[in-house]
Short mmCIF file of C-alpha atoms and ligand atoms in Angstrom, two decimals:
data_model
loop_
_atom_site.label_atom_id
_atom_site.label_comp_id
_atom_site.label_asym_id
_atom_site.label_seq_id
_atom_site.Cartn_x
_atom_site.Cartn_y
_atom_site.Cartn_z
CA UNK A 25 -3.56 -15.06 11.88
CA UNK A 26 -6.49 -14.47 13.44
CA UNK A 27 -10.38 -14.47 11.14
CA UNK A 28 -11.72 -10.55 10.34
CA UNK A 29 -15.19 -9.88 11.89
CA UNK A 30 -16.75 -7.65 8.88
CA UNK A 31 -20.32 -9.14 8.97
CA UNK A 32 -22.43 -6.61 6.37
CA UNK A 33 -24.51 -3.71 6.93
CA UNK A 34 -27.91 -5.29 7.79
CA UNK A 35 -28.49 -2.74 10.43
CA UNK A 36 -28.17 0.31 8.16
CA UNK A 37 -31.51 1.65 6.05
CA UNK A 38 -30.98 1.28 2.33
CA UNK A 39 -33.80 3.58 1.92
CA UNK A 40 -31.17 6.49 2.30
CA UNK A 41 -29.41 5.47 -0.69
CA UNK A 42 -29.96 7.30 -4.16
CA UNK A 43 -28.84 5.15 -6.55
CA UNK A 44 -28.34 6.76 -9.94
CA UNK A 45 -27.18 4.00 -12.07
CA UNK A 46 -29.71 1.20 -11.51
CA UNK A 47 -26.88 -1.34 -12.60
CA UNK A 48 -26.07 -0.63 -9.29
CA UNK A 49 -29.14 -1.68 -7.90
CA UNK A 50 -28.43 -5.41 -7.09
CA UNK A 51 -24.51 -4.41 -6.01
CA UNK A 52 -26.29 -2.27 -3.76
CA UNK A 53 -28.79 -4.63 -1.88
CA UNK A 54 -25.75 -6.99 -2.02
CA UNK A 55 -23.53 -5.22 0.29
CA UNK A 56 -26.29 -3.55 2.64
CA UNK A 57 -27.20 -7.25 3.03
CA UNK A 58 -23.44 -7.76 4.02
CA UNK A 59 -23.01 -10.70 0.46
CA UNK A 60 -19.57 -10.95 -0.91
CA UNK A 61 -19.75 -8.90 -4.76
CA UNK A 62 -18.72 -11.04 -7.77
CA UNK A 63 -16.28 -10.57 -10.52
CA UNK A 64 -19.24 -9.23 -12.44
CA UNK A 65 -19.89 -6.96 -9.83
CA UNK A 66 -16.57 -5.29 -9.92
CA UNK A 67 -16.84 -4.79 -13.47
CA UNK A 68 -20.01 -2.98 -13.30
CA UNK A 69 -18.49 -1.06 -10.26
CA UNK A 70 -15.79 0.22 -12.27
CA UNK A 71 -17.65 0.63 -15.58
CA UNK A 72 -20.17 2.88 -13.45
CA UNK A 73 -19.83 6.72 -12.98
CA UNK A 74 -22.04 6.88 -9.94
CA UNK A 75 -19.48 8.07 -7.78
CA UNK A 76 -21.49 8.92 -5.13
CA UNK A 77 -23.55 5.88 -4.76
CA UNK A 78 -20.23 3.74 -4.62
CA UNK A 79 -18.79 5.56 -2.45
CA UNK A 80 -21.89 5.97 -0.09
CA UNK A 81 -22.07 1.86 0.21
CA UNK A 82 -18.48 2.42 0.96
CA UNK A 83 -18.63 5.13 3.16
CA UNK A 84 -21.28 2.83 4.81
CA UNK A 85 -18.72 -0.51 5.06
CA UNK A 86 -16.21 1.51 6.32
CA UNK A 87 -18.54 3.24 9.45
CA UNK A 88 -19.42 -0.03 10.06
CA UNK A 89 -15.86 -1.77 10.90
CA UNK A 90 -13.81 1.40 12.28
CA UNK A 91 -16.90 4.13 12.83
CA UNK A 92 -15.11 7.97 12.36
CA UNK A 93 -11.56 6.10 13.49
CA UNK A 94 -9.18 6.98 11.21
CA UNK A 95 -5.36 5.62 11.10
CA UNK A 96 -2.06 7.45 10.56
CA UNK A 97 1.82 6.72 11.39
CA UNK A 98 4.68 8.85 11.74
CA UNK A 99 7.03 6.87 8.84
CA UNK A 100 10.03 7.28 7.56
CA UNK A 101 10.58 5.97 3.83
CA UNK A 102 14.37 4.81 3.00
CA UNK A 103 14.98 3.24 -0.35
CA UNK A 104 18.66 2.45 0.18
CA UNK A 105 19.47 2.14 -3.65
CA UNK A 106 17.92 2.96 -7.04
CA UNK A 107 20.07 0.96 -9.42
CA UNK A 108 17.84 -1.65 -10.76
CA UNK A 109 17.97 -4.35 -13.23
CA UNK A 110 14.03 -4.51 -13.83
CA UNK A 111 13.71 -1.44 -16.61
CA UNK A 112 9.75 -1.45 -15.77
CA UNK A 113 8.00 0.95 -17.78
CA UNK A 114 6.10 2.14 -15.03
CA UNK A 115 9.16 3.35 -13.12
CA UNK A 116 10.62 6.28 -13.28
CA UNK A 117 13.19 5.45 -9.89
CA UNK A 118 15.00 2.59 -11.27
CA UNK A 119 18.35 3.71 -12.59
CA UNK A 120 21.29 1.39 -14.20
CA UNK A 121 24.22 1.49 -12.33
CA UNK A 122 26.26 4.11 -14.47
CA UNK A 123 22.95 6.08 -15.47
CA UNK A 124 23.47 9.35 -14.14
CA UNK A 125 21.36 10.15 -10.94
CA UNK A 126 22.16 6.45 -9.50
CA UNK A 127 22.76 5.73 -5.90
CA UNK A 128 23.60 3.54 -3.52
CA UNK A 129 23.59 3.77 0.17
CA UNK A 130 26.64 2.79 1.90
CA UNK A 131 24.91 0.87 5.03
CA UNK A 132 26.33 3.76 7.54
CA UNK A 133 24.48 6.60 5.25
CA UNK A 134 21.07 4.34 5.32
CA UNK A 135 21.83 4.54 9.46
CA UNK A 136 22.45 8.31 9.28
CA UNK A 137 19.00 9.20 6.98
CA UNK A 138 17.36 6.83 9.35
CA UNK A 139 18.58 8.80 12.28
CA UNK A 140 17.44 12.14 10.61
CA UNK A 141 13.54 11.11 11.10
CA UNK A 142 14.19 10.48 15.05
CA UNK A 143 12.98 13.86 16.02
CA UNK A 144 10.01 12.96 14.93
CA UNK A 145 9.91 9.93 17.06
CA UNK A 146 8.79 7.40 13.82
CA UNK A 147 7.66 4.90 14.81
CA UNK A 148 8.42 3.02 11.26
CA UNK A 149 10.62 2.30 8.37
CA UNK A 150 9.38 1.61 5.33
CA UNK A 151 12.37 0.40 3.36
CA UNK A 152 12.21 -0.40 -0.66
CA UNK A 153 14.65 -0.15 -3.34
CA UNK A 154 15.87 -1.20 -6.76
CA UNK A 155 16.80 -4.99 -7.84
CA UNK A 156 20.25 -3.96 -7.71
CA UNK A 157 22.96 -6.61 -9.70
CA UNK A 158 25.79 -6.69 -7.42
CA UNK A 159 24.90 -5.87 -3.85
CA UNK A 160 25.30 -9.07 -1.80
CA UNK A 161 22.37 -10.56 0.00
CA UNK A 162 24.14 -9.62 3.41
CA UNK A 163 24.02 -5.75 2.38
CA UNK A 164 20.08 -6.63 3.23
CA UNK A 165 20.54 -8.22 6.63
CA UNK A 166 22.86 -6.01 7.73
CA UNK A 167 20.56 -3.36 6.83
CA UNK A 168 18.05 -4.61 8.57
CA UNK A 169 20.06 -5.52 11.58
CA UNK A 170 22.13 -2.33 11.62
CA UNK A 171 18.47 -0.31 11.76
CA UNK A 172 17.18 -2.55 14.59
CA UNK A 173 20.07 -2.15 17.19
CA UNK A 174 20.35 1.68 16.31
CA UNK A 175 16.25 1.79 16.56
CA UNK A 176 15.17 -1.33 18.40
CA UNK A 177 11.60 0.43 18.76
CA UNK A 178 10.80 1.02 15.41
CA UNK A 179 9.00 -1.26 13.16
CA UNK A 180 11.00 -2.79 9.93
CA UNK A 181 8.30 -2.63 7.13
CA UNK A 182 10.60 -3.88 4.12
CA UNK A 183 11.65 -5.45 0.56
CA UNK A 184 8.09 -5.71 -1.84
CA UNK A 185 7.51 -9.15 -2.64
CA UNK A 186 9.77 -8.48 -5.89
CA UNK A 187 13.08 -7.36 -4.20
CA UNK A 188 12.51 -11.18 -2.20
CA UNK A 189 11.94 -12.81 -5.29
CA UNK A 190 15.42 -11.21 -6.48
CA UNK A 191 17.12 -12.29 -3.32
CA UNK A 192 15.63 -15.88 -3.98
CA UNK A 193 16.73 -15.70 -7.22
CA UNK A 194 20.42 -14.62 -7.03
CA UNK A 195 21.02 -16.70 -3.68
CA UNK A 196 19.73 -19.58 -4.40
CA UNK A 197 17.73 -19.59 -0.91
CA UNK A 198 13.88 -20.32 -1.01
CA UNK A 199 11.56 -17.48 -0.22
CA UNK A 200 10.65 -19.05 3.02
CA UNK A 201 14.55 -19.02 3.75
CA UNK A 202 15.14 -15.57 2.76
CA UNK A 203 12.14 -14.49 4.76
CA UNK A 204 13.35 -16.60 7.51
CA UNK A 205 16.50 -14.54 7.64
CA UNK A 206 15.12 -10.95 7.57
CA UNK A 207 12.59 -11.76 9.82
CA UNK A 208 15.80 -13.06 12.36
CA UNK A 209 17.54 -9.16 11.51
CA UNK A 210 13.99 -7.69 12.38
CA UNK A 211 11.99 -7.46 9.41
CA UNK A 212 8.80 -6.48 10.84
CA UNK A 213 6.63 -6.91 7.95
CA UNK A 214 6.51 -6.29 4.07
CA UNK A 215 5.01 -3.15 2.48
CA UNK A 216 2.79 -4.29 -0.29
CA UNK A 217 4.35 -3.08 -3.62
CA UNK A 218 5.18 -4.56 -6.80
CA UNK A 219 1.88 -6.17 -7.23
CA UNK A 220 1.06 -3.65 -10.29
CA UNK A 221 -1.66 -5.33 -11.91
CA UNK A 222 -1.67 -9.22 -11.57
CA UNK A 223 -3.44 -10.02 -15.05
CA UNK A 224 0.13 -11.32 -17.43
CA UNK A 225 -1.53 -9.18 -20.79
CA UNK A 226 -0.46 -6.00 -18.77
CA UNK A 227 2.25 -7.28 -16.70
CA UNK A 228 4.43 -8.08 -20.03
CA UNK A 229 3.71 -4.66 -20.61
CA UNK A 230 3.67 -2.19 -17.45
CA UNK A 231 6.72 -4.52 -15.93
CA UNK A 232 8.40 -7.52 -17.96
CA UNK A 233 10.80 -9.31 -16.50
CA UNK A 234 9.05 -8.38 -12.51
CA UNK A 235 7.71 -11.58 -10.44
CA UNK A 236 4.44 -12.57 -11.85
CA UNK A 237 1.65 -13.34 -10.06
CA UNK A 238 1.90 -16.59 -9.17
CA UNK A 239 5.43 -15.43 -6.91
CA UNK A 240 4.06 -11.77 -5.88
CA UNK A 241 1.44 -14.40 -3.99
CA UNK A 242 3.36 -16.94 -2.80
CA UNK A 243 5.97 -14.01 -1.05
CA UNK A 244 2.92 -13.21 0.68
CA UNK A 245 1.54 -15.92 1.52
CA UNK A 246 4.86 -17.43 2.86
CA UNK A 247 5.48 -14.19 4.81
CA UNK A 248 2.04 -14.88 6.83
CA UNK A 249 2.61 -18.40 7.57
CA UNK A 250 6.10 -16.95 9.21
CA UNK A 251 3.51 -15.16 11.26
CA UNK A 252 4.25 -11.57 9.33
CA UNK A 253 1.60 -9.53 8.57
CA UNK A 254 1.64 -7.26 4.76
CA UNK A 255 0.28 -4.94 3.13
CA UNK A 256 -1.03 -4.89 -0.83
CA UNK A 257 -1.32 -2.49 -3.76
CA UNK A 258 -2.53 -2.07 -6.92
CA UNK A 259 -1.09 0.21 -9.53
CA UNK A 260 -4.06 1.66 -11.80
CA UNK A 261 -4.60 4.64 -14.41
CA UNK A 262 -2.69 2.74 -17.25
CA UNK A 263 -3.55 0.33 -19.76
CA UNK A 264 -5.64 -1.98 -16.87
CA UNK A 265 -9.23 -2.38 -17.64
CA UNK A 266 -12.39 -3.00 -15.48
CA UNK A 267 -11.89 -6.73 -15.73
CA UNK A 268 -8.00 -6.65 -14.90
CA UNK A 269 -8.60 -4.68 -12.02
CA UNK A 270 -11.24 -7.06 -10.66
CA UNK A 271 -9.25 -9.64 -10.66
CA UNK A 272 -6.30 -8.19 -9.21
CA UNK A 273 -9.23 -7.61 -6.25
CA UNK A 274 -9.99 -10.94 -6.34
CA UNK A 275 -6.82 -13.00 -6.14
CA UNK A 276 -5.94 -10.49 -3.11
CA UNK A 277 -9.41 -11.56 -1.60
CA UNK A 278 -8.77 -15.25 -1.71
CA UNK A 279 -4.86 -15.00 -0.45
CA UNK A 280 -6.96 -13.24 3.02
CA UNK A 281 -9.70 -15.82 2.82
CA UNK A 282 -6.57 -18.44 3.14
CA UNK A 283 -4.25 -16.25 5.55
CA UNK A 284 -5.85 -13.05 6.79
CA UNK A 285 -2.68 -11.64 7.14
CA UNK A 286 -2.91 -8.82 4.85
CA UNK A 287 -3.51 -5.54 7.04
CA UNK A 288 -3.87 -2.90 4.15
CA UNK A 289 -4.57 -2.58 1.14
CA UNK A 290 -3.41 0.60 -1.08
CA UNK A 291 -4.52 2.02 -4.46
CA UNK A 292 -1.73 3.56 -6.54
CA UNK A 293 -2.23 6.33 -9.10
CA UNK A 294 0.00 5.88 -11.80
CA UNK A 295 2.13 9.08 -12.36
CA UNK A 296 3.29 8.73 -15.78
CA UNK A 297 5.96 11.77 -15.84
CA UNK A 298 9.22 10.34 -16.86
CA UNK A 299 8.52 6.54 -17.77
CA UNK A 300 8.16 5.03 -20.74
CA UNK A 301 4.47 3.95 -19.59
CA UNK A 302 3.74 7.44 -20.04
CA UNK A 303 5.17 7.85 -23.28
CA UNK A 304 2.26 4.91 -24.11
CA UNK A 305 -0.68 5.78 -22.97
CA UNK A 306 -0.69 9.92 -23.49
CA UNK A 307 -2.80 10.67 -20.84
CA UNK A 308 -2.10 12.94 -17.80
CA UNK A 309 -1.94 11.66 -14.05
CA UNK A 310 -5.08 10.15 -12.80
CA UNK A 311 -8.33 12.36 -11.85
CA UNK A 312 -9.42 12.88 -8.42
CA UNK A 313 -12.81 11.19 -9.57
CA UNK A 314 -10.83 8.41 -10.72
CA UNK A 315 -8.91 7.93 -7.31
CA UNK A 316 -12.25 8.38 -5.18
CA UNK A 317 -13.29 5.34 -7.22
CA UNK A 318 -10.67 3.19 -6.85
CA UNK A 319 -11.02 3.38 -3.06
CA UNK A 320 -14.29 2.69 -3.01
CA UNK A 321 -14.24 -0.21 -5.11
CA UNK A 322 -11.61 -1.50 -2.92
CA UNK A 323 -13.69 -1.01 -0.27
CA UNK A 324 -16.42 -2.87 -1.12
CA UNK A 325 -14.63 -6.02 -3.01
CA UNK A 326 -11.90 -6.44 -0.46
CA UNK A 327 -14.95 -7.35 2.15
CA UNK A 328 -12.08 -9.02 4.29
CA UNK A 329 -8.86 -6.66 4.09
CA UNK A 330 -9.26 -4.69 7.70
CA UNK A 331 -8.26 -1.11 6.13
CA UNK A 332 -7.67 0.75 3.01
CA UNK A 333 -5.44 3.24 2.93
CA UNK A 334 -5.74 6.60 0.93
CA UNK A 335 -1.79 7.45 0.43
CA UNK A 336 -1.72 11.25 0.17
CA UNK A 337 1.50 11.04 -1.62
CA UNK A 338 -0.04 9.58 -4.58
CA UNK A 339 -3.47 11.31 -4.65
CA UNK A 340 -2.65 14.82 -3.31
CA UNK A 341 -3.61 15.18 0.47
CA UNK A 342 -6.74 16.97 -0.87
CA UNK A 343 -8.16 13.62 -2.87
CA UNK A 344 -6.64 11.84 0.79
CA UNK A 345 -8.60 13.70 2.90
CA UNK A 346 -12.03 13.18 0.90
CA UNK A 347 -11.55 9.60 0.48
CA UNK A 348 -11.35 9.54 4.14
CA UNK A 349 -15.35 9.39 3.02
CA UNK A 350 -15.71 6.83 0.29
CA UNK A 351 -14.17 3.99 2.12
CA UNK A 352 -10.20 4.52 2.70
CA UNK A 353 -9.60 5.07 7.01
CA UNK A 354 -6.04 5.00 6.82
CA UNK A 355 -4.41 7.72 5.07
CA UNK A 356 -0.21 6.46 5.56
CA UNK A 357 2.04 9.12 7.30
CA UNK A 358 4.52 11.89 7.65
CA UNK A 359 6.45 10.16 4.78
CA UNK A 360 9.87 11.83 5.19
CA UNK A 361 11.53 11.54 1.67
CA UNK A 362 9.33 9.53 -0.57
CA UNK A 363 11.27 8.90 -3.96
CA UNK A 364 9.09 6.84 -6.07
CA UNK A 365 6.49 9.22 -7.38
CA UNK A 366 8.26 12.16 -6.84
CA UNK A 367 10.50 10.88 -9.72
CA UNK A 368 7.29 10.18 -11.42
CA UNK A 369 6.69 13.62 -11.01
CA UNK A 370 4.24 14.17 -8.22
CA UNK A 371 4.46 17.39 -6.98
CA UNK A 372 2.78 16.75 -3.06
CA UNK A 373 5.13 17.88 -0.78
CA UNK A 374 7.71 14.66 0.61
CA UNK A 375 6.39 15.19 4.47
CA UNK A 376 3.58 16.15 6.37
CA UNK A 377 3.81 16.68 10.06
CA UNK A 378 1.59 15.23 12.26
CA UNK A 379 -0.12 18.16 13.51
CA UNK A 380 -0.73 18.79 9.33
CA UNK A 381 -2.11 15.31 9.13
CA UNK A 382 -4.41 15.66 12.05
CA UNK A 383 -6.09 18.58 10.72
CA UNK A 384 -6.75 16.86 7.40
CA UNK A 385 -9.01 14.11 9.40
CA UNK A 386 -10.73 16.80 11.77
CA UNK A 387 -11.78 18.38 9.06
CA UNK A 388 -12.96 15.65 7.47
CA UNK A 389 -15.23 15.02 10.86
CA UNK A 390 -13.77 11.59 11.51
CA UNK A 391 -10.65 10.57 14.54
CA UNK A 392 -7.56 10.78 14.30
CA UNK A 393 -5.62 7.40 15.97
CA UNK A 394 -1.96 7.19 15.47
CA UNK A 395 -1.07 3.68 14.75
CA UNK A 396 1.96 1.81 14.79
CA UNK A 397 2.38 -0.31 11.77
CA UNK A 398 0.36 -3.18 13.21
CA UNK A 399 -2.14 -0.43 14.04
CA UNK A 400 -1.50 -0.71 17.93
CA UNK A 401 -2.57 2.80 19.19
CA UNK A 402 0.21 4.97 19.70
CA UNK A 403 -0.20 7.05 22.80
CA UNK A 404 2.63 10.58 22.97
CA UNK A 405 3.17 13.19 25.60
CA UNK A 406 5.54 16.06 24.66
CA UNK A 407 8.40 13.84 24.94
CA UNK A 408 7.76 10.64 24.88
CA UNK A 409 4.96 7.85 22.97
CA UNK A 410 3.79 4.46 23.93
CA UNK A 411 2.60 1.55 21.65
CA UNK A 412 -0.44 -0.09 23.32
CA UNK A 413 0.16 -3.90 23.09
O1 LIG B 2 5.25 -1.25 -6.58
C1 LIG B 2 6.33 2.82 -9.18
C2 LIG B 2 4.55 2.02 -7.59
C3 LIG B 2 5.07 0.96 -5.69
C4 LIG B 2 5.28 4.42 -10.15
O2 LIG B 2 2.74 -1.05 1.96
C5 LIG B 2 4.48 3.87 -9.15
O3 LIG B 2 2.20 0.63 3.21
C6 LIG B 2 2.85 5.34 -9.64
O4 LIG B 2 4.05 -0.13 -2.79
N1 LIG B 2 3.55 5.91 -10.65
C7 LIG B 2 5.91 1.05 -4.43
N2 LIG B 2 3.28 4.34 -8.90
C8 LIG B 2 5.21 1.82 -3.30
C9 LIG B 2 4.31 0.99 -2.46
C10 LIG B 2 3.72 1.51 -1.19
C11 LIG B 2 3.51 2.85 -1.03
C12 LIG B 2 2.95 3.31 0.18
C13 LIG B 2 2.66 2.44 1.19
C14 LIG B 2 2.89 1.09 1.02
C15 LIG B 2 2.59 0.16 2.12
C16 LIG B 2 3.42 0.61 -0.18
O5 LIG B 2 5.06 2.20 -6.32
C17 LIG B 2 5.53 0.07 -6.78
C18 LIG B 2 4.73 0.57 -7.94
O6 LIG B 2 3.47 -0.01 -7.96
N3 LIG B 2 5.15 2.89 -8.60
N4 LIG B 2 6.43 3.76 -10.13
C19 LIG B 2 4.77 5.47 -10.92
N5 LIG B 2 5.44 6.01 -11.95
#
């Protein structure tokens, strides 16, 4: 994997920052002077409410490495099964097998929703589903394999680091073999969920029984030395606090500082509407200021991910669009049939064309670039695209 080239933001004036919070201060002169922040410095990041002095440093990092460019894909999400062993209390999706609602995909029906995104010419599938007890590990490859002779040009972005830890688990086969295999039926690359918050306190909490740390970062870090690039996540709006966020941040960091094969990382508002999490913690979905912030932060500590993404699923394309100014240039896709939150009770709409998407970063005065998932430019005429190599 090759190194990432962010150097600072020496050549920008600090005299056109207002800073509010003089905690800030120091942060401040740290990043125009292009210095890595400190576990400290998150902390005071997130314990601050000067929105608009984080988000101007990030606004300022983010200008620097991609200037108004601003990525999107045309996706389409398939989560091939919801039964799931894991009973997180931060899902609402997972189902046991006789709950009522559950599904499985017979591997022709995954092919045939697949198919139903084509007119859109997608470019990507992102594929996740439940840790489900009695599917066999070929269902997976076959999956896999099935999607990439039916759609040989679109890009396999599959399995979180949990559903390989499962496969690892109930085969038998190390993660390297397991990722070995996928990556020989066309696994592409692996969308970054089921990282939640790393810190164990929460994660006996939020997700018992998931992949700890420890695994959620050796998945990775295996799937980069196979020469596949991922993505990350962090789930906050719970129980985390300032600290446990931080250090989520941090382990991420040092994983890139080893590999630099994360592309992305994304912020996830928790939507507590049917989970148990929600029952806990009594307090509605996150706040717009609250998602602005996370960005931001991310933004500033991840000084050596290459993009954040603002996922307009989670944060309402509204909250997307503005973030598009406090650090995020990558706001995800069309999204045909997201599951996930919309179980957890987000009400965004489950697609947005492209033309819909476009408008969003126009208006926001910054350019549009359709990527593919490796964030190649995608070039289209009426009928056909290209993927610049
Ligand atoms: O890991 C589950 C989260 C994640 C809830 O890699 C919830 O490009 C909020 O990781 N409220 C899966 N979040 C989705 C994911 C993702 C999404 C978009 C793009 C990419 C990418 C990855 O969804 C899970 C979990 O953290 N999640 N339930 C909930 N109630």
């Amino acid at each position: 994997m090759t190194g990432w080239p962010y150097q600072g933001v020496n050549s920008l004036l600090p005299q056109d920052l207002r800073v509010e919070d003089e905690r800030l201060r120091p942060i401040a002169d740290k990043v125009l002077a292009g210095e890595r922040l400190s576990f400290e410095d998150g902390g005071a990041l997130y314990r601050s409410s000067d929105l608009l002095a984080i988000g101007y440093l990030a606004n300022r990092v983010r200008e620097q490495l991609h200037g108004n460019r601003t990525y999107f894909n045309v996706n389409r999400h398939i989560n091939p099964t919801n039964v799931c062993v894991a009973s997180c209390k931060l899902c609402a999706f997972g189902r046991k097998p006789d709950a009522p609602g559950a599904y499985t995909m017979a591997l022709d029906e995954a092919y045939r929703i697949a198919g139903q995104g084509w007119t859109e010419a997608v470019t990507e599938f992102h594929i996740v589903g439940g840790l489900h007890p009695d599917l066999p590990f070929q269902y997976y490859v076959d999956l896999l394999r099935g999607l990439k002779e039916r759609f040989p040009s679109v890009h396999l972005k599959a399995f979180t680091a949990v559903e390989i830890g499962y496969y690892s688990h109930m085969t038998r086969l190390s993660i390297r073999e397991i990722l070995e295999r996928f990556k020989d039926a066309g696994l592409g690359s692996l969308p970054g969920g089921g990282a939640e918050i790393f810190a164990p306190k929460v994660r006996r909490i939020i997700c018992d029984h998931k992949i700890g740390a420890h695994t959620w970062l050796k998945v990775h870090r295996t799937a980069h030395e196979l020469g596949l690039h991922s993505n990350a996540t962090m789930l906050y709006g719970h129980i985390e606090s300032p600290e446990d966020a931080t250090d989520h941040l941090l382990q991420l960091r040092k994983l890139q500082d080893e590999t630099h094969g994360f592309q992305t990382f994304i912020p996830l508002a928790f939507h507590p509407a049917n989970t148990e999490l929600g029952k806990m913690i009594k307090h509605d979905e996150t706040s717009g200021f609250m998602d602005l912030k996370n960005v931001a932060i991310a933004r500033l500590v991840l000084d050596n991910f290459p993009h954040i993404k603002a996922y307009w699923i989670m944060m309402t394309p509204r909250v997307a669009q503005v973030a598009l100014r406090f650090g995020a240039d990558d706001i995800d896709g069309t999204v045909v049939e997201e599951k996930i939150y919309h179980d957890a009770g987000a009400t965004t709409p489950q697609v947005m064309t492209r033309q819909e998407i476009i408008r969003l970063i126009h208006e926001a005065g910054r350019e549009p670039v359709e990527r593919d998932t490796l964030y190649r430019p995608v070039t289209r005429t009426e009928t056909t695209f290209t993927v610049q190599v």
